[in-house]
CSV table of C-alpha atoms and ligand atoms in Angstrom, one decimal:
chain,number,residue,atom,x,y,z
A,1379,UNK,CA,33.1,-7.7,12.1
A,1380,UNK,CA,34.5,-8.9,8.7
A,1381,UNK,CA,31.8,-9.1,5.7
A,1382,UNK,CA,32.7,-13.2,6.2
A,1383,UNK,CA,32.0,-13.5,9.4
A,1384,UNK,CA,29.3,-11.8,9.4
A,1385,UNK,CA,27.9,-14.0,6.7
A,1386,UNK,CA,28.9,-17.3,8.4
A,1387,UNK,CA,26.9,-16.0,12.3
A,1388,UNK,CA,23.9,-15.6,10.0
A,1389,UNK,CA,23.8,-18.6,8.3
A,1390,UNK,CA,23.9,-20.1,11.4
A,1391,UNK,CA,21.4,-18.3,13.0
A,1392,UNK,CA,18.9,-18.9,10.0
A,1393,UNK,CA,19.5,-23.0,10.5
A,1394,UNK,CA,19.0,-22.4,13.9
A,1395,UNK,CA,15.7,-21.0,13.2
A,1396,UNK,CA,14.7,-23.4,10.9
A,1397,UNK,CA,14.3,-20.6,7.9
A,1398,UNK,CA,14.8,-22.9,4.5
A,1399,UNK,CA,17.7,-21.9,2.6
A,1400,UNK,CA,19.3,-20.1,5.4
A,1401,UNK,CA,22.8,-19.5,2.9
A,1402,UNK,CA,20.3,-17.8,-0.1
A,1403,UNK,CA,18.4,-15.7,2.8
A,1404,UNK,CA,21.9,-14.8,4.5
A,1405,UNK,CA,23.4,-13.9,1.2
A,1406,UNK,CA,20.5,-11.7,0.0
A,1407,UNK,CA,19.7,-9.7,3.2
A,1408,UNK,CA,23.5,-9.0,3.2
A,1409,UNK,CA,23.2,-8.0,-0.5
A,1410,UNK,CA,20.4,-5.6,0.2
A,1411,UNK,CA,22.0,-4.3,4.1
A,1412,UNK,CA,25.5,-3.1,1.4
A,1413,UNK,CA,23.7,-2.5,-1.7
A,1414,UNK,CA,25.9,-4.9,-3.6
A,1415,UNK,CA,25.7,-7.7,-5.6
A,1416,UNK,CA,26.7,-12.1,-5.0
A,1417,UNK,CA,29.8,-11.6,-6.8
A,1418,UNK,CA,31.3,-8.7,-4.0
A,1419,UNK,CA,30.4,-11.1,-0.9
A,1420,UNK,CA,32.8,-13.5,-2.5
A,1421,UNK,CA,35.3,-11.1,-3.4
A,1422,UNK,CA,35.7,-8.9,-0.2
A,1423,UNK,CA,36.0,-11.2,2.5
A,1424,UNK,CA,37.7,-9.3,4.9
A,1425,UNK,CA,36.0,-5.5,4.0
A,1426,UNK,CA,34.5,-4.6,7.6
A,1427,UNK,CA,30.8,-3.9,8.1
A,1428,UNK,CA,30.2,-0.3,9.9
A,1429,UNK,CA,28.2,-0.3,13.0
A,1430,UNK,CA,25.5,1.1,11.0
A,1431,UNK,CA,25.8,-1.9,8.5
A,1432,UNK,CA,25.9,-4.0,11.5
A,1433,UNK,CA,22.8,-3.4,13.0
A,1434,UNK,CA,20.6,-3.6,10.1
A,1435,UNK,CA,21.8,-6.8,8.8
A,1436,UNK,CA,21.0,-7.8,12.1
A,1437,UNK,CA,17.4,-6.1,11.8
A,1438,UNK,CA,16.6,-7.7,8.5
A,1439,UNK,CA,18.2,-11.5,10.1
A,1440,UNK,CA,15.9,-10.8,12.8
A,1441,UNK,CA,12.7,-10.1,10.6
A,1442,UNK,CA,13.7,-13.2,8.4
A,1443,UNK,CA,14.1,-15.5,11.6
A,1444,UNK,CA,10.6,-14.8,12.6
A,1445,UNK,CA,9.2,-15.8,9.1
A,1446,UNK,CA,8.8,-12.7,7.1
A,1447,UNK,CA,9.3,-13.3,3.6
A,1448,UNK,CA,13.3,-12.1,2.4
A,1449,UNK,CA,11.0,-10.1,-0.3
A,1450,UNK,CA,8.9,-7.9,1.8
A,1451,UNK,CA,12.2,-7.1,4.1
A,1452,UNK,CA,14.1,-5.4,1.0
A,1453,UNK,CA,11.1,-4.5,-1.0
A,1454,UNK,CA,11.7,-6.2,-3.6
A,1455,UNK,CA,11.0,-9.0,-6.3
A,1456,UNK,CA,11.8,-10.1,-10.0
A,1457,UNK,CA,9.3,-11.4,-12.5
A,1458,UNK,CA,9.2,-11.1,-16.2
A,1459,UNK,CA,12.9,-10.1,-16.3
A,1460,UNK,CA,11.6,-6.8,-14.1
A,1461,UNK,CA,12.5,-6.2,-10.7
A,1462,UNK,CA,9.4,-5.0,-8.8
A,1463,UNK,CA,9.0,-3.3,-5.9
A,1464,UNK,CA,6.6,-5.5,-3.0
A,1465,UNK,CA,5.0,-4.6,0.0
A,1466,UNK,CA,2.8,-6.4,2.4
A,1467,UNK,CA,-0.3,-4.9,0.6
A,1468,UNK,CA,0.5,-7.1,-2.4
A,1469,UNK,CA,1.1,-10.9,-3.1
A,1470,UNK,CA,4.4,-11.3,-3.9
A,1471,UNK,CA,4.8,-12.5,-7.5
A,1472,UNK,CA,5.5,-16.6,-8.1
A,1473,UNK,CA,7.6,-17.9,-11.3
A,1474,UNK,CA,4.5,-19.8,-11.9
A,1475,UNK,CA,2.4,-16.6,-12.8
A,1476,UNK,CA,4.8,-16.5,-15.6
A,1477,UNK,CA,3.2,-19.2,-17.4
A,1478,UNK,CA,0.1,-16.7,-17.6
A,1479,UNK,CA,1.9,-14.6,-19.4
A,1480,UNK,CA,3.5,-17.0,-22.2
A,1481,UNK,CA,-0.2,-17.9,-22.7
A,1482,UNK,CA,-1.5,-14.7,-23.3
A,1483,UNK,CA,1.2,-14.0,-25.6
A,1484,UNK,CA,1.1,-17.0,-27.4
A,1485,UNK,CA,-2.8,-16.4,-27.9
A,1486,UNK,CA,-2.4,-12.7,-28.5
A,1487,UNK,CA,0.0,-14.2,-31.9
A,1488,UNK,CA,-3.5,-15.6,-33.6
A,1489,UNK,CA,-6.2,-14.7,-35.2
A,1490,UNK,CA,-9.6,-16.2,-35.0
A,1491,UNK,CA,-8.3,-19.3,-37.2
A,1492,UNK,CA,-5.1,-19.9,-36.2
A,1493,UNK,CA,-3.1,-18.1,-38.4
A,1494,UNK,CA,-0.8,-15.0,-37.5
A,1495,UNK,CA,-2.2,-11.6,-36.3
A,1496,UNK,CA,-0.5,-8.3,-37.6
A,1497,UNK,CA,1.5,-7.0,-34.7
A,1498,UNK,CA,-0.3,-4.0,-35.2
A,1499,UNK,CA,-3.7,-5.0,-34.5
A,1500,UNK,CA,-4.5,-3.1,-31.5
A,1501,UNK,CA,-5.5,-5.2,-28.3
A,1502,UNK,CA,-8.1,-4.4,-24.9
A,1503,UNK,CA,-6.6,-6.3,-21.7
A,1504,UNK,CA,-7.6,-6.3,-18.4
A,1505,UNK,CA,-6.1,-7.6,-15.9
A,1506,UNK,CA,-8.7,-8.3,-12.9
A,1507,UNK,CA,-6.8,-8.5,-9.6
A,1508,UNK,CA,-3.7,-6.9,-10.4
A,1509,UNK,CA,-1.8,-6.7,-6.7
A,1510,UNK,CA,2.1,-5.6,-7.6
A,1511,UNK,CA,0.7,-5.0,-11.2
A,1512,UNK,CA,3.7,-7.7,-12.4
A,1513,UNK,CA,0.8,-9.2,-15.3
A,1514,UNK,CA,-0.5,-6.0,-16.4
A,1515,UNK,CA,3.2,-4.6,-16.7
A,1516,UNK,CA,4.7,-8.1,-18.4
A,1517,UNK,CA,1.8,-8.0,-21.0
A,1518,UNK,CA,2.5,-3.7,-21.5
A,1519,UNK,CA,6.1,-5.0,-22.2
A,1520,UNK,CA,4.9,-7.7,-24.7
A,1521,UNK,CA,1.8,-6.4,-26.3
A,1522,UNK,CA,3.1,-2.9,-27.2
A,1523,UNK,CA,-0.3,-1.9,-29.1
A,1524,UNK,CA,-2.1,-3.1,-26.3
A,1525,UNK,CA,-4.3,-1.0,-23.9
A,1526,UNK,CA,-4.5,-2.6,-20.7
A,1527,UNK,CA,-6.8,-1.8,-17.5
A,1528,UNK,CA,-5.9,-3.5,-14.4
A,1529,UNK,CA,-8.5,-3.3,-11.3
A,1530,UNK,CA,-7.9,-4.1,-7.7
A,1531,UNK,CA,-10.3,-4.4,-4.8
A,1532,UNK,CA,-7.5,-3.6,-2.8
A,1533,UNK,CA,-6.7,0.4,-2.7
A,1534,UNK,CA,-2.5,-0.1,-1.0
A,1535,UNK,CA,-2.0,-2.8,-3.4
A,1536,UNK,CA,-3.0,-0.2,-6.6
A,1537,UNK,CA,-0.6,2.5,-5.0
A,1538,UNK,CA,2.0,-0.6,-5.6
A,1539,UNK,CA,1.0,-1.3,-9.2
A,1540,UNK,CA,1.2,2.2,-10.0
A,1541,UNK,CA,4.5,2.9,-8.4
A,1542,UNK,CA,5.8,-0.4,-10.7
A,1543,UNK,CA,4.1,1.2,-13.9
A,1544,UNK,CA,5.9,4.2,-12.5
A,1545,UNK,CA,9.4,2.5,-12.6
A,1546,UNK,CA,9.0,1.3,-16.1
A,1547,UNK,CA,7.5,4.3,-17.7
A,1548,UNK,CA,4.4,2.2,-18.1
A,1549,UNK,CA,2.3,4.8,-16.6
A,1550,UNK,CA,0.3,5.8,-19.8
A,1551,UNK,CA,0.0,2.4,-21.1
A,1552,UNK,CA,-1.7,1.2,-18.3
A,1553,UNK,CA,-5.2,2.5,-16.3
A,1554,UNK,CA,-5.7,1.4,-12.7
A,1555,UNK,CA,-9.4,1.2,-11.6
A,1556,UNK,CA,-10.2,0.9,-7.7
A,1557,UNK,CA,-13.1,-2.5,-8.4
A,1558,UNK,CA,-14.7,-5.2,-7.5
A,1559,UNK,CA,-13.6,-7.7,-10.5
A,1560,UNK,CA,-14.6,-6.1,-13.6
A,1561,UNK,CA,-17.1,-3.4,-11.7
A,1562,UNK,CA,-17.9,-1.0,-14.6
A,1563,UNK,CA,-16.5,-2.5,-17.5
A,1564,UNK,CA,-19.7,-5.0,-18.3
A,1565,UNK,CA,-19.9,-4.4,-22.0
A,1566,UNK,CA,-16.3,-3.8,-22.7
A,1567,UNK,CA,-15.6,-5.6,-25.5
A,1568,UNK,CA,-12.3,-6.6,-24.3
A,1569,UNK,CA,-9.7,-9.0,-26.4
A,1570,UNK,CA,-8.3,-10.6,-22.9
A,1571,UNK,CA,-9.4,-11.1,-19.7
A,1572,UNK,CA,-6.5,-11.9,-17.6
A,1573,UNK,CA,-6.5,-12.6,-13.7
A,1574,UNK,CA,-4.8,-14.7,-11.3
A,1575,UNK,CA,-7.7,-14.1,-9.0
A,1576,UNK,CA,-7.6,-15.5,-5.0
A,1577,UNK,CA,-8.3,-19.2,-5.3
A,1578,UNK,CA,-6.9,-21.2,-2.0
A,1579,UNK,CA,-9.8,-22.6,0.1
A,1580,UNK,CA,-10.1,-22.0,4.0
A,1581,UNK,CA,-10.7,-25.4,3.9
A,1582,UNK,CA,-6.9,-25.7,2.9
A,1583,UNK,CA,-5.3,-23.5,5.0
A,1584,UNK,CA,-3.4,-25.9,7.0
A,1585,UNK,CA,-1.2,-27.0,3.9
A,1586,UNK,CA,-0.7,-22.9,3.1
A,1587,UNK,CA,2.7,-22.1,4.5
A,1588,UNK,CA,3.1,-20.6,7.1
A,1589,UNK,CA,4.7,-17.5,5.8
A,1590,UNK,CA,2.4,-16.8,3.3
A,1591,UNK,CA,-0.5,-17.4,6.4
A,1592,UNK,CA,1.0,-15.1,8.2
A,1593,UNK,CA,2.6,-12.0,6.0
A,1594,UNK,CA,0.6,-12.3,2.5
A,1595,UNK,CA,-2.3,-10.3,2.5
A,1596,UNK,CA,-5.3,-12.4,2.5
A,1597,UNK,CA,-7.9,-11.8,0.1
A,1598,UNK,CA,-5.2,-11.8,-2.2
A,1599,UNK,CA,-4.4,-15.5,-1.4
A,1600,UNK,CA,-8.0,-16.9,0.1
A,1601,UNK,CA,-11.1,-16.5,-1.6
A,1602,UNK,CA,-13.6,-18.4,0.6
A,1603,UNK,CA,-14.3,-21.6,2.1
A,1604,UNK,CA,-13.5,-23.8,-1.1
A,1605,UNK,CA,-11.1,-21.5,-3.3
A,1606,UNK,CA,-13.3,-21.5,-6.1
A,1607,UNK,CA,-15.7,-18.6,-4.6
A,1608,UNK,CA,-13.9,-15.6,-6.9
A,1609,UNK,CA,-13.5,-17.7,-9.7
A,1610,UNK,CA,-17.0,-18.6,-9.5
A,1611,UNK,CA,-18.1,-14.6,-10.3
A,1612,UNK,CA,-15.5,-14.2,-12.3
A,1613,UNK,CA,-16.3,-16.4,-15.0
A,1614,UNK,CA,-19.8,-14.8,-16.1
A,1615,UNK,CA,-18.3,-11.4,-15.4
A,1616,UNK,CA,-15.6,-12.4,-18.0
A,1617,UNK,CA,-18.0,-13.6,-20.7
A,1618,UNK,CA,-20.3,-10.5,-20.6
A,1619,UNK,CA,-17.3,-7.8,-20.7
A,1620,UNK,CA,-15.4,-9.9,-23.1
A,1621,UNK,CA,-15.7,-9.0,-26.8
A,1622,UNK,CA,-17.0,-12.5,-29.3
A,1623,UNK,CA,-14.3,-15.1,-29.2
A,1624,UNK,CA,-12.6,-13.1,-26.7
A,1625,UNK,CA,-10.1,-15.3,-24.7
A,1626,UNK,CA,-10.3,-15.8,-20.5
A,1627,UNK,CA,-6.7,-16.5,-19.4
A,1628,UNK,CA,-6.7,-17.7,-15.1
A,1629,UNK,CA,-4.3,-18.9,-13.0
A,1630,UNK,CA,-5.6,-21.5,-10.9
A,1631,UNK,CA,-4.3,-24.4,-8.5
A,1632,UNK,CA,-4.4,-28.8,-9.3
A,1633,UNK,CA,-7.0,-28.5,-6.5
A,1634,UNK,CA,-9.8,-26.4,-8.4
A,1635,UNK,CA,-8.7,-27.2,-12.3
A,1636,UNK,CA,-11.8,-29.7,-12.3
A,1637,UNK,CA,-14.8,-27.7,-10.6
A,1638,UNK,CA,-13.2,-24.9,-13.0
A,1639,UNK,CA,-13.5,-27.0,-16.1
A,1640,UNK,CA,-16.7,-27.4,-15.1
A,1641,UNK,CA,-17.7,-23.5,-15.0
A,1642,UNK,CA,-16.4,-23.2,-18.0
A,1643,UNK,CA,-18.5,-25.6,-19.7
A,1644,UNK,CA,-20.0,-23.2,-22.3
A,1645,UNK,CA,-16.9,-21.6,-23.2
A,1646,UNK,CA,-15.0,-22.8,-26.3
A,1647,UNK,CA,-11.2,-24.2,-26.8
A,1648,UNK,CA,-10.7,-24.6,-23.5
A,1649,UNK,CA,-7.4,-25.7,-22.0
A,1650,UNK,CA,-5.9,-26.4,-18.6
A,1651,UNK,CA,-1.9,-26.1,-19.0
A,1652,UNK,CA,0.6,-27.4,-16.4
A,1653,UNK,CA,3.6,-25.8,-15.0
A,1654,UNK,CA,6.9,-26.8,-14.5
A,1655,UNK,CA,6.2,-29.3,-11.5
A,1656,UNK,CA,2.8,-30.7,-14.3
A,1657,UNK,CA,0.4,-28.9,-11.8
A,1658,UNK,CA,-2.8,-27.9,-13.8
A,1659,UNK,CA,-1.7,-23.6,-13.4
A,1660,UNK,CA,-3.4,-21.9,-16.8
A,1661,UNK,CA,-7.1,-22.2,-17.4
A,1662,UNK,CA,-7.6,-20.7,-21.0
A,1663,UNK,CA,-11.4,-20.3,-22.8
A,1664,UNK,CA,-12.8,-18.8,-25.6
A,1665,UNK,CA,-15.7,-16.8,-25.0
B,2107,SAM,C1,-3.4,-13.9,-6.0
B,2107,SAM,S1,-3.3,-12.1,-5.9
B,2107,SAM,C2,-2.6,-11.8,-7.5
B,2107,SAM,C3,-1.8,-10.5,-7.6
B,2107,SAM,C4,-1.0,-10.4,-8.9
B,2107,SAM,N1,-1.9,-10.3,-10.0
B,2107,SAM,C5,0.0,-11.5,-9.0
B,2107,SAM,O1,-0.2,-12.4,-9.9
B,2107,SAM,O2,1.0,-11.6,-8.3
B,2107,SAM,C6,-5.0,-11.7,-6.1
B,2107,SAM,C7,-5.3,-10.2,-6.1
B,2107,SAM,O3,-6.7,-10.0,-6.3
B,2107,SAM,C8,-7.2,-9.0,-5.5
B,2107,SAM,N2,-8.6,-9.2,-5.3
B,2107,SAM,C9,-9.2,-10.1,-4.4
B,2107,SAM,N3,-10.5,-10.0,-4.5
B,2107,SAM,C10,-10.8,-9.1,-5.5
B,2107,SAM,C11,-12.0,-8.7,-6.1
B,2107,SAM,N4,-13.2,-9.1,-5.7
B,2107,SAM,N5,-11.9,-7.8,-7.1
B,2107,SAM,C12,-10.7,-7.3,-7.5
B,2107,SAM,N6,-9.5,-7.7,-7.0
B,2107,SAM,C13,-9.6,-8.6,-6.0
B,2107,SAM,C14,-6.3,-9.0,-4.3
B,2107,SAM,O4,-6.3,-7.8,-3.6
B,2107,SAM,C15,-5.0,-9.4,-4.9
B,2107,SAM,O5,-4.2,-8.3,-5.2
């Protein structure tokens, strides 16, 4: 079968199947089955697929036509300009979560009043909830001077992170810790806590997509019965292991933004910043 051909069947078949964007999905799982990029589809029409080829493009149609997500079928995703391996152990990352990191490094460019800090002023991250360790490895690319700890509950998704750090010769910059939120690090004196911690209720799960239902590991997408249950520890965890007028940096959802204004009542400066689509996505406070 020519590479066109087999590109038009599969389009097909993902309308048929209701997948949304059946063209992007067609295109990438081709892209992945040759190892090639958008710009060879369009300019070999008529190179033939092996049998081998064949069959697992047909595999990986197959897997997307049942609702796995394109990114857990080649292993892969980009955020922060990196492309990062994914696995159903870990969430896979959203642009959104890149609004995290703009606000970190925006903060991490001021002092205490406002003004400029040296770049050489060495910084303590953590990053609580780390899954495919895209924060912890955006801020290692950002904050240079920076030592960062990222923690995980979840053991399979810190054999992910590390294997990212691993990829981008991050390895010594960053230390991985097996933990419940910030589980022997009270005290810390950190500069940053960063986390885009579980926060979709149970009560919400109907208006999850399906996909994510169904293939995203979930403690890293639910956190309890209203969404706010991790959030809700990780707050006063945050203000003891944070060093004075350290900074608190969350992801959350428009759902939660005002029960979460209201935990962090006795912090200072803080800010809820929209994303693209002006959804409340960046809860920042100032210990
Ligand atoms: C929403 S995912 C975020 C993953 C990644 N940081 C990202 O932005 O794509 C939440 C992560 O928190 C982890 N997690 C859930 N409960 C936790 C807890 N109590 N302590 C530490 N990590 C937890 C999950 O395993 C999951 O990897």
């Amino acid at each position: 079968m020519q590479l066109k051909q087999a590109l038009t069947s599969a389009i097909a078949r993902l309308t048929a199947d209701h997948v949304p964007s059946p063209r992007m999905n067609a295109e990438l799982l081709l892209m992945f089955t040759l190892n090639c990029d958008r710009a060879y589809l369009y300019a070999h029409p008529e190179r033939e697929l092996t049998t081998d080829e064949q069959n697992q493009y047909d595999r990986a149609l197959a897997e997307r036509a049942r609702g796995v997500p394109a990114q857990y079928i080649t292993g892969h995703q980009e955020f922060w300009g990196m492309d990062l391996i994914v696995s159903p152990a870990v969430l896979i990352p959203r642009p959104e979560t890149e609004h995290v990191i703009e606000t970190v490094v925006e903060l991490a460019g001021l002092t205490g009043d406002g003004g400029p800090r040296s770049p050489h002023t060495g910084l303590r991250l953590a990053d609580i909830g780390t899954g495919s360790g895209c924060i912890a490895l955006a801020l290692a690319q950002e904050l240079p001077p920076a030592e960062i700890h990222a923690t995980d509950i979840s053991t399979p998704a810190l054999e992910v992170a590390r294997a990212n750090a691993a990829r981008y010769q991050l390895e010594s910059r960053i230390q991985f810790h097996q933990a419940d939120l910030l589980e022997g690090f009270e005290n810390s004196s950190f500069d940053f806590i960063v986390s885009n911690p579980p926060y979709v209720g149970e009560s919400e799960e109907d208006q999850v997509q399906l996909e994510v239902r169904k293939f995203e590991p979930r403690n890293a997408v639910f956190a309890g019965p209203t969404g706010l249950e991790v959030i809700a520890r990780l707050i006063p965890r945050a203000h003891a292991a944070l060093r004075p007028s350290g900074w608190l940096v969350m992801e959350i959802s428009g759902t939660i933004s005002e029960e979460v204004r209201r935990l962090l009542r006795d912090w200072n400066d803080v800010r809820i910043r929209p994303d693209l689509q002006s959804i409340p996505r960046v809860a920042q406070a100032r210990k």
